XYZ file of C-alpha atoms in Angstrom:
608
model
C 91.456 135.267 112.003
C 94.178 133.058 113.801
C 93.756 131.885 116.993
C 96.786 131.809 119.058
C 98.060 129.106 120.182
C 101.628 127.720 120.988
C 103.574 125.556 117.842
C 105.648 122.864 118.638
C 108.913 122.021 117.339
C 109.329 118.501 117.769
C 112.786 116.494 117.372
C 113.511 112.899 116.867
C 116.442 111.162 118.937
C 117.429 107.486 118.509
C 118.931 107.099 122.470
C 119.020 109.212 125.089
C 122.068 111.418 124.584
C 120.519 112.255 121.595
C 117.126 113.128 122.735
C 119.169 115.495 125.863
C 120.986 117.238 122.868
C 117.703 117.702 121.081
C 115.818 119.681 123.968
C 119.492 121.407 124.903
C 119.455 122.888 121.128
C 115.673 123.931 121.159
C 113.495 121.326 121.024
C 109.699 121.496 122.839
C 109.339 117.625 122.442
C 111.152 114.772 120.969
C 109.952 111.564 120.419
C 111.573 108.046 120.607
C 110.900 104.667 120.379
C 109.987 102.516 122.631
C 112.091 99.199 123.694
C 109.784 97.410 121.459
C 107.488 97.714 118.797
C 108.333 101.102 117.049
C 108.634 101.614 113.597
C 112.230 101.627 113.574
C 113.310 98.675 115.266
C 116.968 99.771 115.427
C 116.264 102.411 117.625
C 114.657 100.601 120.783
C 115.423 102.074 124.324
C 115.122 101.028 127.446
C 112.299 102.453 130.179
C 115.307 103.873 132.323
C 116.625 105.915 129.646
C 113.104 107.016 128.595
C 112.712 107.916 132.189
C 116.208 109.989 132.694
C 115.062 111.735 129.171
C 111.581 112.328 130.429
C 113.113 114.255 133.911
C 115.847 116.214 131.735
C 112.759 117.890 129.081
C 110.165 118.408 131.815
C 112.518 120.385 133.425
C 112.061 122.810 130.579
C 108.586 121.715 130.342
C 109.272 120.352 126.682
C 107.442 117.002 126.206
C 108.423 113.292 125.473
C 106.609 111.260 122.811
C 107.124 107.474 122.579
C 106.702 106.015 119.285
C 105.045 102.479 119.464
C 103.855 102.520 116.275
C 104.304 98.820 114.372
C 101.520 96.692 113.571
C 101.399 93.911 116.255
C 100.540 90.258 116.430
C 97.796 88.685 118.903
C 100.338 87.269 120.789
C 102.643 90.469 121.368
C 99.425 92.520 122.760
C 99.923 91.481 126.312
C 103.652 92.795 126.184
C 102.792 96.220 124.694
C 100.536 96.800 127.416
C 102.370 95.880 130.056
C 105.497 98.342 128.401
C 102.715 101.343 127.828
C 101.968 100.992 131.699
C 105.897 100.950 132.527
C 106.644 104.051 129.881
C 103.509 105.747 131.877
C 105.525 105.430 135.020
C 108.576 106.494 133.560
C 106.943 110.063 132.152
C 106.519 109.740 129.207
C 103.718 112.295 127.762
C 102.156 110.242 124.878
C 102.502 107.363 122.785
C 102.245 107.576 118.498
C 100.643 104.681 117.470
C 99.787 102.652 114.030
C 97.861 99.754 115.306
C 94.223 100.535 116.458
C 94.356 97.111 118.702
C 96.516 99.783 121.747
C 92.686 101.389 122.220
C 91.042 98.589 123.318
C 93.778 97.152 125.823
C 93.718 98.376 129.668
C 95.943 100.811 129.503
C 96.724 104.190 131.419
C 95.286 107.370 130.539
C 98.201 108.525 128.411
C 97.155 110.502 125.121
C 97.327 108.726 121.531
C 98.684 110.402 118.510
C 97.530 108.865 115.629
C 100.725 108.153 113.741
C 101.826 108.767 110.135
C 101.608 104.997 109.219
C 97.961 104.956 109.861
C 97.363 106.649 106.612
C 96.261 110.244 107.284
C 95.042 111.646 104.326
C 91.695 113.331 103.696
C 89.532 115.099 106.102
C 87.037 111.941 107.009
C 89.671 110.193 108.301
C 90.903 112.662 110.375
C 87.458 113.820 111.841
C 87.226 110.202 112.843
C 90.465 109.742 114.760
C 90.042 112.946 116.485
C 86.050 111.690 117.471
C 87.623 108.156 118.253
C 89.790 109.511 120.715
C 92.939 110.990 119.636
C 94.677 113.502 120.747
C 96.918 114.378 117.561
C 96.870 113.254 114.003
C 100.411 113.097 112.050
C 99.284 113.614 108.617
C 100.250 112.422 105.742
C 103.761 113.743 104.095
C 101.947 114.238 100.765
C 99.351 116.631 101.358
C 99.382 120.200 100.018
C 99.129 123.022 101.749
C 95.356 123.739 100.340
C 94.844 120.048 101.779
C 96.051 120.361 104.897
C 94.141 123.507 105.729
C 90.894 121.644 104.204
C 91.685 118.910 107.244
C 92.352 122.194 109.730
C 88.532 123.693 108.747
C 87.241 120.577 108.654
C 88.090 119.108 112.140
C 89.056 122.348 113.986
C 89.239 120.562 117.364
C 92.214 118.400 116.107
C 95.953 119.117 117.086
C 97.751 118.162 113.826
C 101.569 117.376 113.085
C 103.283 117.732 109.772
C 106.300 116.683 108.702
C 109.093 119.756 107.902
C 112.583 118.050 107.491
C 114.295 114.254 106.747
C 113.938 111.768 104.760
C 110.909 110.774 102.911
C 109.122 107.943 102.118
C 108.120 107.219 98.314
C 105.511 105.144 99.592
C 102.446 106.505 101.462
C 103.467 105.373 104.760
C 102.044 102.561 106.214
C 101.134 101.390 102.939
C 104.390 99.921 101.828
C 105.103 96.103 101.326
C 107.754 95.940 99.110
C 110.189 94.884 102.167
C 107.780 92.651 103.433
C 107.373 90.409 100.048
C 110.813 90.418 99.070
C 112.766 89.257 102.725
C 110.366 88.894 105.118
C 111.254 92.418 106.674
C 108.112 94.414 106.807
C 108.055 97.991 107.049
C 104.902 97.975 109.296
C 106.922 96.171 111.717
C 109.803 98.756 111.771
C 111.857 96.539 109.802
C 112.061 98.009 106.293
C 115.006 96.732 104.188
C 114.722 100.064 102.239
C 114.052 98.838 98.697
C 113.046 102.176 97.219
C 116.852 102.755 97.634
C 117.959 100.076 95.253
C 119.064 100.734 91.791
C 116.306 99.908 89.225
C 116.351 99.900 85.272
C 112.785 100.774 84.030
C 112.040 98.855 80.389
C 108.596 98.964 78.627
C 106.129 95.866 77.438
C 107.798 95.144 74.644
C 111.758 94.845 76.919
C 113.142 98.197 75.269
C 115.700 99.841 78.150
C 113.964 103.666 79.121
C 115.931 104.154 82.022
C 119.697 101.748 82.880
C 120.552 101.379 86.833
C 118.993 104.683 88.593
C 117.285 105.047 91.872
C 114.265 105.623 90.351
C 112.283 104.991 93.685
C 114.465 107.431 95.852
C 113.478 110.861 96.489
C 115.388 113.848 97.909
C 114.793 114.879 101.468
C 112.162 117.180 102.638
C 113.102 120.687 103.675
C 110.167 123.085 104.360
C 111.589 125.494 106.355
C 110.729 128.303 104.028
C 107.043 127.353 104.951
C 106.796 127.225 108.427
C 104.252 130.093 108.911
C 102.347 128.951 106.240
C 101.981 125.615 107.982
C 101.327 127.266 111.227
C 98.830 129.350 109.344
C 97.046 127.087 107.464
C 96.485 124.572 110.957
C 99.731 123.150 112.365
C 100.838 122.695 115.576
C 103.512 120.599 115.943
C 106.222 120.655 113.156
C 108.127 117.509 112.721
C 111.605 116.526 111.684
C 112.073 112.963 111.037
C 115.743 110.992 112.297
C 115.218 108.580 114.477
C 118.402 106.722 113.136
C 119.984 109.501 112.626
C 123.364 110.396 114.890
C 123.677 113.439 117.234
C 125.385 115.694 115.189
C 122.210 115.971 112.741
C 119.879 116.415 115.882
C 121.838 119.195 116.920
C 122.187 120.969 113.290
C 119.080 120.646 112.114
C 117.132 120.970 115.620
C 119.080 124.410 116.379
C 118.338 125.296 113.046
C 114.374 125.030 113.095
C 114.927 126.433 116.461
C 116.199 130.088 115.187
C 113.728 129.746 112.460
C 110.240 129.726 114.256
C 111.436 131.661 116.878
C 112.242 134.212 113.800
C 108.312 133.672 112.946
C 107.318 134.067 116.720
C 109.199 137.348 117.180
C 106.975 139.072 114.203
C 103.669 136.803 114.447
C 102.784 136.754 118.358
C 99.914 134.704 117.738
C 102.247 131.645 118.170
C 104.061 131.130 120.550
C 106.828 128.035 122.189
C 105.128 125.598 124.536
C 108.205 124.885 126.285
C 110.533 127.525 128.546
C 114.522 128.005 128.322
C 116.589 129.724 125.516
C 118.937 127.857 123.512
C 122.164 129.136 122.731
C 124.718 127.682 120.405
C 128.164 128.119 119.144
C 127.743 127.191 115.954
C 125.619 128.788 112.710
C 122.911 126.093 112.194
C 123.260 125.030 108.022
C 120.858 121.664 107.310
C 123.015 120.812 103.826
C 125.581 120.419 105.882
C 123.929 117.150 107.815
C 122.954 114.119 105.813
C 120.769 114.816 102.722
C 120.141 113.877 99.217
C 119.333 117.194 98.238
C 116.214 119.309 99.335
C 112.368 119.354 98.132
C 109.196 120.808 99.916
C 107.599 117.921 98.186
C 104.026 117.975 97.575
C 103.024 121.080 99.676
C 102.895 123.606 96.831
C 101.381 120.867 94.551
C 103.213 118.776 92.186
C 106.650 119.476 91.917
C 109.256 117.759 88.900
C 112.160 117.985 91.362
C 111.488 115.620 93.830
C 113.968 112.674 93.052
C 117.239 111.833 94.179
C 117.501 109.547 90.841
C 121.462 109.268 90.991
C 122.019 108.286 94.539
C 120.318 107.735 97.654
C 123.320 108.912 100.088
C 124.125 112.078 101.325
C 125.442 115.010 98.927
C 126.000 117.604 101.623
C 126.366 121.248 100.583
C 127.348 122.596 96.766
C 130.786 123.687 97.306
C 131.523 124.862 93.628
C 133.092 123.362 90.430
C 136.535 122.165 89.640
C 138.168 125.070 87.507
C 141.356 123.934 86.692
C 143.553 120.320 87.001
C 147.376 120.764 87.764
C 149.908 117.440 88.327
C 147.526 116.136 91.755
C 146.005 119.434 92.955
C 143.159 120.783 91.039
C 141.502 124.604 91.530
C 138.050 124.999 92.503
C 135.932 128.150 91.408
C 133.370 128.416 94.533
C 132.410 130.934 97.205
C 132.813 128.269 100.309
C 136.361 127.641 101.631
C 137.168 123.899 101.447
C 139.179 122.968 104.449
C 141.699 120.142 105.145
C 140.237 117.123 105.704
C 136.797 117.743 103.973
C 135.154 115.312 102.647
C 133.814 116.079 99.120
C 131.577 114.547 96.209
C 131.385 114.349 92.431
C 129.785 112.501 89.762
C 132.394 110.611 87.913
C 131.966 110.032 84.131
C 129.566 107.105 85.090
C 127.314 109.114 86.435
C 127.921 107.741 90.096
C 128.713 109.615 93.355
C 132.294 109.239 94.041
C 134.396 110.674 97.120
C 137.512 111.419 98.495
C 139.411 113.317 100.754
C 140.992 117.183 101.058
C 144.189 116.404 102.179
C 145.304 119.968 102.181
C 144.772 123.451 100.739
C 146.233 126.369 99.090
C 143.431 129.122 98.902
C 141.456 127.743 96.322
C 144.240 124.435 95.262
C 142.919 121.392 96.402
C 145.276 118.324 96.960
C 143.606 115.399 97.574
C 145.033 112.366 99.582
C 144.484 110.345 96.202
C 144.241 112.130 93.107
C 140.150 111.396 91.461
C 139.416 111.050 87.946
C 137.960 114.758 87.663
C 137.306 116.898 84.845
C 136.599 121.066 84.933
C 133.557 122.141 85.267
C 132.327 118.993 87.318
C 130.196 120.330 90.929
C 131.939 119.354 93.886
C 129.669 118.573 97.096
C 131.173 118.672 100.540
C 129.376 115.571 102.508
C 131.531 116.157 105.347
C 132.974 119.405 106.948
C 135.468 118.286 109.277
C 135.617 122.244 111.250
C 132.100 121.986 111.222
C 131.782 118.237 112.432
C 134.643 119.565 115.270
C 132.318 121.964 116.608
C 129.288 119.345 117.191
C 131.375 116.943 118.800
C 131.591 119.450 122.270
C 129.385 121.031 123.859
C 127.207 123.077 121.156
C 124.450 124.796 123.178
C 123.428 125.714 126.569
C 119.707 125.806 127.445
C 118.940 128.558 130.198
C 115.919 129.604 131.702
C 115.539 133.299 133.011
C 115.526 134.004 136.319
C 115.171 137.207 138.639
C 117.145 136.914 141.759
C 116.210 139.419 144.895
C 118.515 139.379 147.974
C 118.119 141.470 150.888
C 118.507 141.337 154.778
C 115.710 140.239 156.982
C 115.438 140.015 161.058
C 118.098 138.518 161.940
C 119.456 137.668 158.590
C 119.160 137.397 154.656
C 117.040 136.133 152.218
C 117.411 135.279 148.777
C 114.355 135.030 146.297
C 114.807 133.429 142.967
C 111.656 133.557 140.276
C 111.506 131.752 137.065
C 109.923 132.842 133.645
C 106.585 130.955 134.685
C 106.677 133.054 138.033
C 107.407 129.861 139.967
C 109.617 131.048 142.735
C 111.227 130.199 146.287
C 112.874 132.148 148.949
C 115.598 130.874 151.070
C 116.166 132.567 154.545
C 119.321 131.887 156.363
C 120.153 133.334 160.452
C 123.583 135.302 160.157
C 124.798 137.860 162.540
C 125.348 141.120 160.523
C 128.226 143.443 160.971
C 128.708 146.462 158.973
C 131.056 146.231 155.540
C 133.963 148.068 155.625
C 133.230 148.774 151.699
C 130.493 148.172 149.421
C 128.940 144.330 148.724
C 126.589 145.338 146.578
C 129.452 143.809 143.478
C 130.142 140.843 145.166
C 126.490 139.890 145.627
C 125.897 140.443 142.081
C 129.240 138.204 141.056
C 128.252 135.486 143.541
C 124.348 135.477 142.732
C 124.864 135.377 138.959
C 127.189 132.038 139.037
C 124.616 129.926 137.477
C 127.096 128.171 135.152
C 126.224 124.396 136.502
C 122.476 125.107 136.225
C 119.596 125.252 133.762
C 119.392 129.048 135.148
C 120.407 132.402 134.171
C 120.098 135.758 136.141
C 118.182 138.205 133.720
C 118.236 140.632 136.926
C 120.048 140.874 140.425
C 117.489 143.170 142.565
C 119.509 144.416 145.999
C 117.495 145.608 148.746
C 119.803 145.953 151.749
C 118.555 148.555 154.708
C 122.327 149.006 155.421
C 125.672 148.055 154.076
C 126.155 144.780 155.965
C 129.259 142.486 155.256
C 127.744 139.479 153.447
C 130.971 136.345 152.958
C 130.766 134.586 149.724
C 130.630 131.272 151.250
C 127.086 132.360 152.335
C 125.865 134.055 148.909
C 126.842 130.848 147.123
C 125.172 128.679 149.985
C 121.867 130.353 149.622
C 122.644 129.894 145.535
C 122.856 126.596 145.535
C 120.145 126.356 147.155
C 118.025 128.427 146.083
C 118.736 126.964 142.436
C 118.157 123.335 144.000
C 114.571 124.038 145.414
C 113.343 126.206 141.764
C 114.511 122.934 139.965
C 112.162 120.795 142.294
C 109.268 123.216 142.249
C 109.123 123.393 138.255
C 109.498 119.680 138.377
C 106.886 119.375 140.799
C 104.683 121.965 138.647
C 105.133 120.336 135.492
C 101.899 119.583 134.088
C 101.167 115.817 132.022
C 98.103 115.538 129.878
C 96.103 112.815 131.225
C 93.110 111.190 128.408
C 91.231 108.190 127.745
C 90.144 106.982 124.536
C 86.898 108.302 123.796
C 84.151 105.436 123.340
C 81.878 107.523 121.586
C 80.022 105.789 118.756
C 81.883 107.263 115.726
C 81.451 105.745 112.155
C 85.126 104.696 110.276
C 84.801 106.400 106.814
C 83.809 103.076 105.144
C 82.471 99.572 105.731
C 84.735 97.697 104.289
C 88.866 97.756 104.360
C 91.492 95.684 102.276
C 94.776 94.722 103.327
C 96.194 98.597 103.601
C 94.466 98.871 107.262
C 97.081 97.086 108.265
C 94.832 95.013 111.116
C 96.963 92.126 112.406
C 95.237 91.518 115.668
C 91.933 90.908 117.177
C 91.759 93.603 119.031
C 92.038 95.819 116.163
C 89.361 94.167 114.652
C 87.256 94.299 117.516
C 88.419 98.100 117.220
C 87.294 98.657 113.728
C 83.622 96.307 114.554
C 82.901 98.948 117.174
C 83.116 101.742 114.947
C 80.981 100.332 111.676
C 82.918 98.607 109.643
C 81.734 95.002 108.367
C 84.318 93.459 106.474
C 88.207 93.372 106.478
C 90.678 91.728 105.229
C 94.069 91.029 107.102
C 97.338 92.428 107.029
C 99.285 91.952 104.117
C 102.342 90.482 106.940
C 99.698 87.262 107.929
C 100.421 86.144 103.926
C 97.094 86.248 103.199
C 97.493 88.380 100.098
C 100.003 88.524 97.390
C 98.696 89.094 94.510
C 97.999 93.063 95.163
C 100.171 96.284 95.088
C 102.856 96.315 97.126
C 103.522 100.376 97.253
C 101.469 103.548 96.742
C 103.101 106.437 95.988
C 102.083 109.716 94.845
C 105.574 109.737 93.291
C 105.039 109.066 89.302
C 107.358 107.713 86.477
C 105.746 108.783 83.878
C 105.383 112.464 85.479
C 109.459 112.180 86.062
C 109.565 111.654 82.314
C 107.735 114.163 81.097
C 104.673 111.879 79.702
C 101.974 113.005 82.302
C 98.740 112.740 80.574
C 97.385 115.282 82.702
C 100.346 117.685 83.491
C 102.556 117.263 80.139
C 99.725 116.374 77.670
C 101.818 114.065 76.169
C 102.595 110.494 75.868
C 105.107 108.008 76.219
C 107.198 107.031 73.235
C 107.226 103.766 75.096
C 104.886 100.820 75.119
C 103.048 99.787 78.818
C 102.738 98.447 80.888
C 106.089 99.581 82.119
C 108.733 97.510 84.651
C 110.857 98.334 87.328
C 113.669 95.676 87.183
C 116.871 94.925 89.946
C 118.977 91.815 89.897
C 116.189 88.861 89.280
C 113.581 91.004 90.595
C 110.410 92.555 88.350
C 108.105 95.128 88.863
C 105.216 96.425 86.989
C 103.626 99.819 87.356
C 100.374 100.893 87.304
C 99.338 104.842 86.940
C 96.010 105.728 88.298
C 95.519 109.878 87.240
C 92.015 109.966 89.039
C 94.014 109.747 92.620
C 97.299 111.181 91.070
C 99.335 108.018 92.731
C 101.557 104.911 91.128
C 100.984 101.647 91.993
C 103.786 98.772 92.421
C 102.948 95.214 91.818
C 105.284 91.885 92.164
C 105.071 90.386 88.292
C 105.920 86.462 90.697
């Protein structure tokens, strides 16, 4: 049996206009990253902003997460402190975090969610964050469905968060250090110079050429919104899209999208339910391929699936628009069911195999001229990676966020009053003195005209109640007086009624699943080792970013090579034509692969 419980659709924004657009299209919480220290160091904002973002969502009573989730240095714990107790201040409803050192500084009793980067993948783990203090636990991208509910049975206490839509990771998160070895930029400290996006040509021991100059470490982007009730089912609560660099037009696609789709699941499944208030409107039809992807996978959450790279490029695709049909001086026909517009954007692969664009410069029904003329061929697939109508539309206003109201007016001694109720029942009434005289015609339409102009608010009048004891003259200037106000005192009251989660981190004596950790805890500060002592463990070994360690593996990925080429011991029952070890090469760099079946994973070592 489910228990009910509300399910979170959480956005990501990279500033504040984005993060306003992502609760105006549907969001219940979006997170962003702090002015320092979060895993994408490109996307740092200031305490205002976080502040003015904090006041817009509570309004709606959606929530604001602040990601603070790098690995930090001894000296840089004093700062992050003092900026936890400032984003406090400013609102802000929790903090995700990577580096265990945050527990043990003084900090304010704002809840932890135990970010993706810390590695959250089997059950122990999971029961121990929640016991150590955590409020939610990101999991890991990788898990499958049957795992995930595993974690749910196991720790039923815990508030979880999945991933559901972005880009992925080929590493396990957190446990990436390609970026780190080869410039210095570590991933860990929201830095990552994006390697796995590089071109790579894989060759065997003895130097024979398998696979020439393919992204053979990229990966499509995840799309599970076929699954949502499954996840919800199986333990979710807070379903995640990932973008915190991405720009505003994605938030509001994709957000709106995810929007219509759970509330779709919370129309027939009332067990869940929003945790936030207002209904988003838009004037658009939500389509994700139309935002930046590299094509769509649900990844790992039905098991192992063969279609999860993005071998031939790492940039966006867009949507399948159809194939060219026919070539004609420099037009060319396209046989296709989606209109291609002037000034599209579009995609092929040219005879190189490589993504190549260009632009529509106009069309005739189905004739495309382009502004230059490409080197196509018929039957090559066209992709349309930009839609200029479509991009049109995003760039104004695309959605209105209203909450429902109920508005009563009537007369009272020796004037009216106006009562105005919310969805959450929160309410106010607004008397005003006014001499009555008696109407020379009805008011009843006026009132309701005047009452309902809630255009400039987050308000909308689901119902105008009049309860006049006699048909007294009532001037607009007055109905829109005791508006105004009215709408002015709700907004303070469901500000004032807005409700933060206050927690400290629990100092109950909790075991960490093992004794001893390597290099993949990522501990880069004494506090975190003091964190770790505390809670069993007896040896450690540094972060891989103090240069302690070289000679290990510098990704783990469930992602597998020899699974992409059909040679899986396990899954194919077959092997490789090729000799191994096998090497990932780019430019003067070399990498060799290792392929551990028991834990269904590939390892990446430096050969320097």
């Amino acid at each position: 049996m489910i228990t009910a419980r509300p399910v979170e659709l959480l956005a990501p924004a990279k500033d504040l206009h984005c993060g306003i657009e992502a609760v105006r299209h549907g969001a219940d919480a979006v997170y962003i990253g702090a002015p320092r220290f979060g895993a994408r160091a490109a996307a740092g904002n200031s305490i205002e902003d976080i502040q003015a973002l904090c006041e817009t969502a509570h309004l709606y009573d959606a929530r604001i997460y602040v990601a603070l989730n790098t690995i930090l240095r001894d000296e840089e714990l004093k700062d992050a402190e003092r900026m936890i107790r400032q984003l406090y201040n400013a609102g802000a409803d929790a903090l995700i975090i990577q580096d265990m050192g945050i527990t043990q500084l003084d900090i304010p009793p704002i809840p932890l969610h135990a970010s993706t980067q810390t590695d959250n993948c089997t059950p122990e783990k999971v029961e121990f964050l929640y016991h150590a203090g955590f409020t939610r636990i990101v999991l890991a991208r990788e898990l499958s469905i049957h795992q995930i509910r595993i974690i749910s049975e196991r720790v039923p206490g815990a508030t979880l968060e999945a991933f559901i839509h972005g880009a992925l990771c080929v590493s396990y998160s957190g446990r990436c250090y390609l970026s780190a070895a080869f410039s210095g930029r570590s991933a860990n400290r929201g830095e990552c110079a994006q390697y796995c996006r590089l071109p790579y040509t894989l060759t065997d021991s003895a130097g024979r050429t398998v696979v020439e100059n393919k992204h053979l470490l990229s990966l499509k982007d995840l799309n599970r919104s076929d699954d949502l009730e499954m996840l919800m089912r199986a333990g979710i609560s807070s379903l995640k899209i990932e973008g915190r660099l991405k720009d505003v037009s994605y938030i509001k696609n994709v957000t709106a999208y995810y929007r219509k789709k759970l509330d779709a699941v919370f129309e027939k499944n009332p067990a869940f339910y929003r945790p936030s208030t207002g209904r988003s409107s838009f004037t658009f039809e939500p389509c994700p391929e139309k935002s930046f992807n590299r094509g769509f996978t649900p990844y790992f959450l039905h098991g192992r699936d063969a279609d999860i790279t993005s071998f031939e490029t790492p940039k966006s695709l867009g949507e399948p628009t159809g194939t060219v049909k026919e070539l004609k001086g420099n037009s060319f026909t396209v046989a296709g069911l989606k209109p291609i517009h002037n000034g599209d954007g579009l995609v092929f692969f040219n005879a190189r195999e490589e993504p190549e664009g260009f632009r529509v410069n106009r069309t005739e029904a189905n004739r495309i001229f382009p502004h230059k003329m490409p080197a196509l061929k018929p039957g090559m697939r066209l992709y349309r990676n930009y839609d200029r109508d479509f991009e049109a539309v995003l760039e104004k206003p695309s959605a209105e966020r209203r909450i429902d109201v109920r508005i009563e007016w009537g007369d009272c001694p020796g004037g009216f009053a106006l009562t105005m109720t919310d969805d959450t029942d929160a309410h106010v009434t607004v008397i005003h003195p006014f001499g009555k005289e008696p109407a020379r015609k009805p008011q009843d339409e006026n009132i309701r005209n005047q009452l309902g102009k809630l255009g400039n608010t987050p308000f909308e009048a689901v119902d105008i109640v009049i309860k006049m004891t006699e048909n007294c003259f009532v001037p607009s200037s007055l109905l829109n007086e005791m508006r105004r106000e009215a709408t002015e005192k709700l907004t303070a009251v469901r500000r004032m009624r807005y409700r933060r989660r206050y927690t400290k981190v629990c100092k109950e004596e909790v075991s960490f699943p093992l004794q001893r950790l390597d290099y993949t805890a990522n501990i880069s500060n004494r506090m975190a080792e003091k964190f770790y002592r505390s809670h069993g463990v007896t040896a450690m070994e540094p972060a891989f970013e103090t240069g302690s360690r070289q000679d290990v593996p510098l990704m783990y990925t469930k992602h597998c090579l020899r699974y992409s080429m059909g040679w899986c011991p396990v899954h194919h029952k077959k092997r490789s034509p090729y000799k191994e070890p096998f090497y990932l090469g780019y430019k003067d760099r070399r990498l060799r692969l290792e392929f551990d079946c028991r834990e269904c994973r590939m390892l990446v070592r430096n050969t320097e």
